[in-house]
Amino acid sequence: MNKQLIYFDNAATTPVHEEVIKVMTDSLRNIYGNPSSTHYSGRDAKAQLEESRRKIAKILECKPGEILFTSCGTESNNAVLHHAVHQIGVQRVLTTAIEHPAIYNALKQYEDKVEIKFLQLNPDGTVNLENLKLELESKNCKTFVTIMHANNEMGALNDIQKIAEVCKSFPDTYIHSDMVQTMGHLPVSFAAMPLDFASASAHKFHGAKGVGFLFVRQPNQLLPLITGGSQERGFRSGTENLSAIAGMAKALELATSDLESDIKHLNELRFSMRSKLKTKFPQIKFLTSEENSLCTVLSAIFPPEFDKEMLLFQLDMKGIACSGGSACSSGANKASHVLAQFHIPAECKVVRFSFSKFNNLDEIALCVDRIAEVLSESVAQ
Ligand code: PLP
């Protein structure tokens, strides 16, 4: 008998949308020129490249020239830090201790060049706005603030609009947000949000892996991280990954075409999972509050009666794909710098269930039943 597989690891990556595959296949097959070539084939490729940029900019309410294509969210984050330190010449970076490693680890290389300060967090993992204001007031210097919109391990959702407004009320302050987990899942308008920079990655919103973008408000002098043939107006050299870029524009179009009802559906899934888990296992706890949480993520702290070491393996055996901490590092069971901030008892295991609009309530019910089976099997042993 075939077991129904349940994919609840969409914060790690999402399945590629069929329509995106069509766009990518068509581009690979028919638009094979190099966008830098001047002949007809190169012009076709250039046209598709710029059309993709225009589509993304239209959705995000910014100028096409403010969207720079990169290879992934990690590159976008690394590039913006490189630019902030070496081109803007910031003296201080304000960030959080729960940023993705693409910021948290990347910042370590600048420890001897700039002051790096971690902002206080509220118990639900969101940034404490009062602390942000106090830090900004405390020193008058060129400051780069980098705060993720939503945390990938816990789902803690920051009010990035408010954070950006606070930052821009101080002189010489630049604000970047890692929006990798929210792009395509929440409404984003760069016309309304006074962010200077934002990072995104296609594979988190049903596009392909290995392509992303960096939003840069009014880019004029950007210091490249990758130097070569001066593509992306010199900011990011390397022949463009055209089919993936065209697919990313299509993926963002699809992801944002029915956003309101998708968010409603995702919240239904998350609330249902939360309440079903709580009913079956009253000792279970959750890392975030119901309100300040991204609709796609539910991180549960399983009580000690579950075998901590074996839990993810047992769930996998039952056909459930989920994750224990960030799956972006190869060993998904590695101690997490994010969870370390929240004093979780050593005997408890955190499991992240992350949903996409393609999941449904039947899968939630089936998943909770299978978790109950895991518990009864481990008790029986
Ligand atoms: N930032 C966040 C918040 C993420 O969740 C991830 C990936 O999980 C990244 C950055 C890295 O993105 P990419 O996999 O495209 O390098």
CSV table of C-alpha atoms and ligand atoms in Angstrom, one decimal:
chain,number,residue,atom,x,y,z
A,1,MET,CA,0.0,0.0,0.0
A,2,ASN,CA,1.4,3.4,-0.9
A,3,LYS,CA,1.7,5.8,2.0
A,4,GLN,CA,0.6,9.4,1.3
A,5,LEU,CA,3.6,11.7,1.6
A,6,ILE,CA,3.1,15.0,3.3
A,7,TYR,CA,5.5,17.8,2.5
A,8,PHE,CA,5.6,20.3,5.4
A,9,ASP,CA,9.1,21.7,4.8
A,10,ASN,CA,8.2,24.7,2.5
A,11,ALA,CA,10.4,27.1,4.5
A,12,ALA,CA,13.4,25.0,3.4
A,13,THR,CA,12.2,25.0,-0.2
A,14,THR,CA,8.9,24.9,-2.2
A,15,PRO,CA,7.9,22.7,-5.1
A,16,VAL,CA,8.3,24.5,-8.4
A,17,HIS,CA,4.9,25.6,-9.9
A,18,GLU,CA,3.9,23.8,-13.1
A,19,GLU,CA,3.5,27.2,-14.9
A,20,VAL,CA,7.0,28.2,-13.8
A,21,ILE,CA,8.4,25.0,-15.3
A,22,LYS,CA,6.6,25.8,-18.6
A,23,VAL,CA,8.1,29.3,-18.7
A,24,MET,CA,11.6,28.0,-17.8
A,25,THR,CA,11.5,25.1,-20.3
A,26,ASP,CA,10.3,27.5,-23.1
A,27,SER,CA,13.1,29.9,-22.2
A,28,LEU,CA,15.8,27.2,-22.1
A,29,ARG,CA,14.6,25.8,-25.5
A,30,ASN,CA,13.9,29.0,-27.4
A,31,ILE,CA,15.7,31.9,-25.8
A,32,TYR,CA,19.2,30.6,-25.7
A,33,GLY,CA,21.1,33.7,-26.7
A,34,ASN,CA,23.4,35.5,-24.3
A,35,PRO,CA,21.7,38.7,-23.1
A,36,SER,CA,25.0,40.6,-23.7
A,37,SER,CA,25.2,39.6,-27.4
A,38,THR,CA,24.1,42.2,-29.9
A,39,HIS,CA,22.6,39.8,-32.5
A,40,TYR,CA,18.9,38.8,-32.8
A,41,SER,CA,19.3,35.9,-30.3
A,42,GLY,CA,21.0,38.0,-27.7
A,43,ARG,CA,18.4,40.7,-28.1
A,44,ASP,CA,15.6,38.1,-27.5
A,45,ALA,CA,17.4,37.1,-24.3
A,46,LYS,CA,17.9,40.7,-23.2
A,47,ALA,CA,14.2,41.4,-23.9
A,48,GLN,CA,13.2,38.5,-21.6
A,49,LEU,CA,15.6,39.5,-19.0
A,50,GLU,CA,14.3,43.1,-18.8
A,51,GLU,CA,10.7,42.0,-19.1
A,52,SER,CA,11.2,39.7,-16.0
A,53,ARG,CA,12.7,42.7,-14.2
A,54,ARG,CA,9.8,44.9,-15.1
A,55,LYS,CA,7.3,42.3,-14.0
A,56,ILE,CA,8.9,41.9,-10.6
A,57,ALA,CA,9.2,45.7,-10.2
A,58,LYS,CA,5.6,46.2,-11.0
A,59,ILE,CA,4.5,43.7,-8.4
A,60,LEU,CA,6.7,45.2,-5.7
A,61,GLU,CA,6.0,48.8,-6.7
A,62,CYS,CA,9.5,49.9,-7.4
A,63,LYS,CA,11.6,50.9,-10.5
A,64,PRO,CA,12.9,48.0,-12.7
A,65,GLY,CA,16.4,49.4,-12.2
A,66,GLU,CA,16.0,48.8,-8.4
A,67,ILE,CA,15.8,45.0,-8.9
A,68,LEU,CA,19.2,43.3,-9.3
A,69,PHE,CA,19.3,39.6,-10.1
A,70,THR,CA,21.5,37.3,-8.0
A,71,SER,CA,22.1,33.6,-7.6
A,72,CYS,CA,20.1,33.3,-4.3
A,73,GLY,CA,19.1,34.8,-1.0
A,74,THR,CA,22.5,34.1,0.5
A,75,GLU,CA,24.3,36.0,-2.3
A,76,SER,CA,21.8,39.0,-1.9
A,77,ASN,CA,22.5,39.1,1.8
A,78,ASN,CA,26.3,38.8,1.4
A,79,ALA,CA,26.4,41.4,-1.3
A,80,VAL,CA,24.5,44.0,0.7
A,81,LEU,CA,26.8,43.6,3.7
A,82,HIS,CA,29.8,43.9,1.5
A,83,HIS,CA,28.4,47.1,0.0
A,84,ALA,CA,27.4,48.5,3.4
A,85,VAL,CA,30.9,48.0,4.9
A,86,HIS,CA,33.1,48.8,1.9
A,87,GLN,CA,31.1,51.3,-0.1
A,88,ILE,CA,28.8,53.1,2.3
A,89,GLY,CA,31.4,52.8,5.0
A,90,VAL,CA,29.1,52.2,7.9
A,91,GLN,CA,30.6,52.3,11.3
A,92,ARG,CA,28.0,50.2,13.1
A,93,VAL,CA,25.6,47.3,12.2
A,94,LEU,CA,22.5,46.7,14.2
A,95,THR,CA,21.0,43.3,13.7
A,96,THR,CA,19.5,40.3,15.6
A,97,ALA,CA,21.0,37.2,17.0
A,98,ILE,CA,18.4,35.1,15.1
A,99,GLU,CA,19.2,36.2,11.5
A,100,HIS,CA,19.7,33.5,8.9
A,101,PRO,CA,23.4,32.4,8.7
A,102,ALA,CA,23.6,34.3,5.4
A,103,ILE,CA,23.6,37.4,7.6
A,104,TYR,CA,24.6,36.1,11.0
A,105,ASN,CA,27.7,34.2,9.8
A,106,ALA,CA,28.6,36.6,7.0
A,107,LEU,CA,28.8,39.5,9.5
A,108,LYS,CA,31.6,37.7,11.4
A,109,GLN,CA,34.1,38.7,8.7
A,110,TYR,CA,33.4,42.4,9.5
A,111,GLU,CA,33.8,42.1,13.3
A,112,ASP,CA,37.1,43.9,13.3
A,113,LYS,CA,35.9,46.7,10.8
A,114,VAL,CA,32.6,47.7,12.3
A,115,GLU,CA,30.8,47.6,15.6
A,116,ILE,CA,28.1,44.8,15.5
A,117,LYS,CA,25.3,45.0,18.0
A,118,PHE,CA,22.4,42.5,18.5
A,119,LEU,CA,19.1,44.1,19.3
A,120,GLN,CA,16.8,42.9,22.1
A,121,LEU,CA,14.1,40.5,21.1
A,122,ASN,CA,10.6,40.2,22.5
A,123,PRO,CA,9.7,36.7,23.9
A,124,ASP,CA,8.0,35.8,20.6
A,125,GLY,CA,11.2,36.5,18.7
A,126,THR,CA,10.2,39.9,17.2
A,127,VAL,CA,12.5,42.9,17.4
A,128,ASN,CA,11.9,45.1,20.4
A,129,LEU,CA,11.2,48.5,18.8
A,130,GLU,CA,11.9,50.5,21.9
A,131,ASN,CA,15.4,49.0,22.0
A,132,LEU,CA,15.9,49.7,18.3
A,133,LYS,CA,15.0,53.4,18.9
A,134,LEU,CA,17.3,53.6,22.0
A,135,GLU,CA,20.2,52.1,20.1
A,136,LEU,CA,19.7,54.5,17.2
A,137,GLU,CA,19.6,57.5,19.6
A,138,SER,CA,22.6,56.3,21.5
A,139,LYS,CA,25.2,57.1,18.8
A,140,ASN,CA,25.4,59.4,15.9
A,141,CYS,CA,27.2,57.5,13.2
A,142,LYS,CA,26.7,55.8,9.8
A,143,THR,CA,24.5,52.8,10.8
A,144,PHE,CA,23.4,49.8,8.8
A,145,VAL,CA,20.4,48.0,10.2
A,146,THR,CA,19.7,44.5,8.9
A,147,ILE,CA,16.5,42.7,10.3
A,148,MET,CA,14.8,39.8,8.7
A,149,HIS,CA,11.1,40.2,7.9
A,150,ALA,CA,10.2,36.7,9.2
A,151,ASN,CA,12.5,34.2,10.9
A,152,ASN,CA,12.9,31.0,9.0
A,153,GLU,CA,13.2,28.7,12.0
A,154,MET,CA,10.4,30.1,14.3
A,155,GLY,CA,8.2,32.1,11.9
A,156,ALA,CA,8.5,35.2,14.1
A,157,LEU,CA,7.1,38.0,12.0
A,158,ASN,CA,8.5,41.5,12.4
A,159,ASP,CA,6.6,44.7,11.6
A,160,ILE,CA,9.1,45.6,9.0
A,161,GLN,CA,7.1,48.7,7.9
A,162,LYS,CA,7.4,50.2,11.4
A,163,ILE,CA,11.0,49.1,11.7
A,164,ALA,CA,11.9,50.8,8.4
A,165,GLU,CA,10.0,54.0,9.4
A,166,VAL,CA,11.9,54.1,12.7
A,167,CYS,CA,15.2,53.6,11.0
A,168,LYS,CA,14.6,56.3,8.4
A,169,SER,CA,13.7,58.8,11.0
A,170,PHE,CA,17.4,58.8,12.0
A,171,PRO,CA,20.1,60.4,9.9
A,172,ASP,CA,22.8,58.3,8.2
A,173,THR,CA,20.8,55.1,8.8
A,174,TYR,CA,20.4,52.4,6.2
A,175,ILE,CA,17.9,49.6,6.5
A,176,HIS,CA,18.0,46.2,4.9
A,177,SER,CA,15.5,43.3,5.3
A,178,ASP,CA,16.1,39.7,4.5
A,179,MET,CA,12.6,39.0,3.0
A,180,VAL,CA,13.5,35.5,1.8
A,181,GLN,CA,10.7,33.9,3.9
A,182,THR,CA,8.1,36.5,3.2
A,183,MET,CA,8.5,37.4,-0.5
A,184,GLY,CA,5.6,36.0,-2.4
A,185,HIS,CA,3.8,35.1,0.9
A,186,LEU,CA,2.9,38.5,2.2
A,187,PRO,CA,2.1,41.8,0.4
A,188,VAL,CA,5.3,43.8,-0.2
A,189,SER,CA,5.3,47.3,-1.6
A,190,PHE,CA,8.6,49.2,-1.8
A,191,ALA,CA,6.7,52.3,-2.6
A,192,ALA,CA,5.1,52.1,0.9
A,193,MET,CA,8.0,50.6,2.8
A,194,PRO,CA,11.0,52.9,3.3
A,195,LEU,CA,13.5,50.1,3.0
A,196,ASP,CA,16.9,50.8,1.4
A,197,PHE,CA,17.6,47.1,0.5
A,198,ALA,CA,15.7,43.8,0.6
A,199,SER,CA,16.8,40.2,-0.3
A,200,ALA,CA,14.6,37.5,-1.9
A,201,SER,CA,15.0,34.0,-3.3
A,202,ALA,CA,12.8,32.3,-5.9
A,203,HIS,CA,12.8,28.8,-4.5
A,204,LYS,CA,10.9,29.9,-1.5
A,205,PHE,CA,7.9,31.0,-3.6
A,206,HIS,CA,7.7,28.1,-6.1
A,207,GLY,CA,10.4,29.2,-8.4
A,208,ALA,CA,13.7,27.5,-9.1
A,209,LYS,CA,16.7,27.1,-6.8
A,210,GLY,CA,19.8,29.2,-7.5
A,211,VAL,CA,18.1,32.5,-8.4
A,212,GLY,CA,17.1,35.5,-6.3
A,213,PHE,CA,17.2,39.2,-6.3
A,214,LEU,CA,18.3,42.2,-4.3
A,215,PHE,CA,16.1,45.3,-4.1
A,216,VAL,CA,18.3,48.4,-3.9
A,217,ARG,CA,16.7,51.8,-3.7
A,218,GLN,CA,18.0,54.1,-6.4
A,219,PRO,CA,21.2,52.2,-7.0
A,220,ASN,CA,24.0,54.4,-8.4
A,221,GLN,CA,27.3,53.3,-7.0
A,222,LEU,CA,27.0,49.7,-5.9
A,223,LEU,CA,30.1,47.8,-5.0
A,224,PRO,CA,30.0,44.4,-6.7
A,225,LEU,CA,30.6,41.2,-4.8
A,226,ILE,CA,31.3,39.4,-8.0
A,227,THR,CA,33.5,41.2,-10.6
A,228,GLY,CA,33.8,40.3,-14.3
A,229,GLY,CA,31.9,41.2,-17.4
A,230,SER,CA,29.8,43.9,-15.8
A,231,GLN,CA,26.3,42.3,-16.1
A,232,GLU,CA,23.6,43.8,-13.9
A,233,ARG,CA,25.1,47.2,-14.6
A,234,GLY,CA,28.4,46.1,-13.1
A,235,PHE,CA,26.9,45.2,-9.8
A,236,ARG,CA,26.8,41.5,-10.4
A,237,SER,CA,28.9,39.9,-13.1
A,238,GLY,CA,28.3,36.5,-14.7
A,239,THR,CA,26.1,35.5,-17.6
A,240,GLU,CA,22.5,35.7,-16.3
A,241,ASN,CA,20.6,32.6,-15.4
A,242,LEU,CA,17.9,33.7,-17.8
A,243,SER,CA,15.4,30.8,-17.7
A,244,ALA,CA,15.5,30.8,-13.9
A,245,ILE,CA,15.0,34.6,-13.8
A,246,ALA,CA,12.0,34.4,-16.2
A,247,GLY,CA,10.7,31.6,-14.0
A,248,MET,CA,11.1,33.7,-10.9
A,249,ALA,CA,9.1,36.6,-12.4
A,250,LYS,CA,6.4,34.1,-13.3
A,251,ALA,CA,6.6,32.5,-9.8
A,252,LEU,CA,6.2,35.9,-8.1
A,253,GLU,CA,3.2,36.8,-10.4
A,254,LEU,CA,1.5,33.5,-9.5
A,255,ALA,CA,2.4,33.8,-5.8
A,256,THR,CA,0.9,37.3,-5.5
A,257,SER,CA,-2.1,36.9,-7.8
A,258,ASP,CA,-4.4,35.7,-5.0
A,259,LEU,CA,-2.5,36.6,-2.0
A,260,GLU,CA,-5.3,37.5,0.3
A,261,SER,CA,-7.1,34.1,0.0
A,262,ASP,CA,-3.8,32.2,0.1
A,263,ILE,CA,-2.9,33.9,3.4
A,264,LYS,CA,-6.3,33.0,4.7
A,265,HIS,CA,-5.9,29.4,3.7
A,266,LEU,CA,-2.4,29.2,5.2
A,267,ASN,CA,-3.6,30.7,8.5
A,268,GLU,CA,-6.4,28.1,8.5
A,269,LEU,CA,-3.8,25.3,8.1
A,270,ARG,CA,-1.5,26.8,10.8
A,271,PHE,CA,-4.3,27.3,13.3
A,272,SER,CA,-5.7,23.9,12.7
A,273,MET,CA,-2.3,22.2,13.2
A,274,ARG,CA,-1.7,24.3,16.3
A,275,SER,CA,-5.1,23.4,17.9
A,276,LYS,CA,-5.0,19.7,16.9
A,277,LEU,CA,-1.5,19.3,18.3
A,278,LYS,CA,-2.5,21.1,21.5
A,279,THR,CA,-5.6,18.9,21.9
A,280,LYS,CA,-3.6,15.6,21.4
A,281,PHE,CA,-0.5,16.6,23.3
A,282,PRO,CA,-1.5,19.2,25.9
A,283,GLN,CA,2.2,19.7,27.0
A,284,ILE,CA,3.2,20.9,23.5
A,285,LYS,CA,4.4,24.5,23.2
A,286,PHE,CA,5.0,26.8,20.3
A,287,LEU,CA,7.9,29.1,19.6
A,288,THR,CA,5.8,32.0,18.5
A,289,SER,CA,2.5,33.7,19.4
A,290,GLU,CA,-0.5,33.1,17.1
A,291,GLU,CA,-0.5,36.7,15.9
A,292,ASN,CA,3.2,37.7,15.3
A,293,SER,CA,3.8,34.6,13.2
A,294,LEU,CA,4.3,34.0,9.5
A,295,CYS,CA,1.3,32.2,8.0
A,296,THR,CA,3.6,29.5,6.5
A,297,VAL,CA,5.5,28.4,9.7
A,298,LEU,CA,4.6,26.6,12.9
A,299,SER,CA,7.4,25.6,15.2
A,300,ALA,CA,6.4,23.2,17.9
A,301,ILE,CA,8.4,22.3,21.1
A,302,PHE,CA,7.6,18.6,21.6
A,303,PRO,CA,7.4,17.4,25.2
A,304,PRO,CA,10.1,15.0,26.6
A,305,GLU,CA,8.0,11.9,26.1
A,306,PHE,CA,8.9,12.0,22.4
A,307,ASP,CA,12.3,10.6,21.7
A,308,LYS,CA,14.2,13.8,21.0
A,309,GLU,CA,16.9,12.2,18.9
A,310,MET,CA,14.6,10.0,16.8
A,311,LEU,CA,11.6,12.2,16.3
A,312,LEU,CA,12.5,13.7,12.9
A,313,PHE,CA,13.6,10.2,11.7
A,314,GLN,CA,10.3,8.6,12.9
A,315,LEU,CA,8.3,11.3,11.2
A,316,ASP,CA,10.2,10.8,8.0
A,317,MET,CA,9.5,7.1,8.2
A,318,LYS,CA,5.8,8.0,8.4
A,319,GLY,CA,6.2,10.0,5.2
A,320,ILE,CA,6.2,13.5,6.8
A,321,ALA,CA,8.9,15.9,5.6
A,322,CYS,CA,9.5,18.6,8.2
A,323,SER,CA,12.5,20.0,9.8
A,324,GLY,CA,14.2,20.4,13.2
A,325,GLY,CA,15.7,23.9,13.0
A,326,SER,CA,17.2,25.4,9.8
A,327,ALA,CA,17.5,23.0,6.9
A,328,CYS,CA,19.8,25.3,5.1
A,329,SER,CA,22.8,23.8,6.9
A,330,SER,CA,23.5,20.3,5.7
A,331,GLY,CA,23.0,18.7,9.1
A,332,ALA,CA,19.5,19.7,9.9
A,333,ASN,CA,19.9,18.5,13.5
A,334,LYS,CA,22.9,20.8,14.2
A,335,ALA,CA,22.5,23.1,17.2
A,336,SER,CA,20.7,26.2,16.1
A,337,HIS,CA,21.9,29.7,17.1
A,338,VAL,CA,18.3,30.8,16.8
A,339,LEU,CA,16.8,28.3,19.2
A,340,ALA,CA,19.7,28.9,21.6
A,341,GLN,CA,18.2,32.4,22.2
A,342,PHE,CA,15.0,30.9,23.6
A,343,HIS,CA,16.1,28.7,26.5
A,344,ILE,CA,14.3,25.5,25.3
A,345,PRO,CA,14.8,22.6,27.8
A,346,ALA,CA,17.5,20.3,26.5
A,347,GLU,CA,15.2,17.3,26.6
A,348,CYS,CA,12.6,18.9,24.3
A,349,LYS,CA,12.8,18.8,20.5
A,350,VAL,CA,11.7,21.7,18.2
A,351,VAL,CA,10.1,20.7,15.0
A,352,ARG,CA,9.2,23.2,12.2
A,353,PHE,CA,6.2,22.4,10.1
A,354,SER,CA,6.0,24.8,7.1
A,355,PHE,CA,3.2,25.0,4.7
A,356,SER,CA,2.5,26.1,1.2
A,357,LYS,CA,-0.8,27.1,-0.5
A,358,PHE,CA,-0.8,23.6,-2.0
A,359,ASN,CA,-1.2,21.9,1.3
A,360,ASN,CA,-4.7,21.1,2.7
A,361,LEU,CA,-6.6,20.4,6.0
A,362,ASP,CA,-6.7,16.7,5.3
A,363,GLU,CA,-2.9,16.6,5.4
A,364,ILE,CA,-2.9,18.5,8.7
A,365,ALA,CA,-5.2,15.9,10.2
A,366,LEU,CA,-3.2,13.0,8.8
A,367,CYS,CA,0.0,14.5,10.0
A,368,VAL,CA,-1.2,14.9,13.6
A,369,ASP,CA,-2.5,11.2,13.5
A,370,ARG,CA,0.9,10.0,12.4
A,371,ILE,CA,2.6,12.0,15.2
A,372,ALA,CA,0.3,10.3,17.7
A,373,GLU,CA,1.3,6.9,16.2
A,374,VAL,CA,5.0,7.9,16.7
A,375,LEU,CA,4.3,8.5,20.4
A,376,SER,CA,2.3,5.4,20.9
A,377,GLU,CA,4.9,3.3,19.2
A,378,SER,CA,7.7,4.8,21.3
A,379,VAL,CA,5.7,4.2,24.5
A,380,ALA,CA,5.0,0.6,23.5
A,381,GLN,CA,8.8,-0.2,23.1
B,1,PLP,N1,17.4,34.1,4.4
B,1,PLP,C1,16.4,33.3,5.0
B,1,PLP,C2,15.5,33.9,6.0
B,1,PLP,C3,16.3,32.0,4.6
B,1,PLP,O1,15.3,31.3,5.1
B,1,PLP,C4,17.2,31.4,3.6
B,1,PLP,C5,17.0,30.0,3.2
B,1,PLP,O2,16.5,29.2,4.0
B,1,PLP,C6,18.2,32.3,3.1
B,1,PLP,C7,18.3,33.6,3.5
B,1,PLP,C8,19.1,31.7,2.0
B,1,PLP,O3,18.4,31.7,0.8
B,1,PLP,P1,19.0,30.8,-0.4
B,1,PLP,O4,18.7,29.4,-0.1
B,1,PLP,O5,18.3,31.3,-1.6
B,1,PLP,O6,20.5,31.0,-0.4
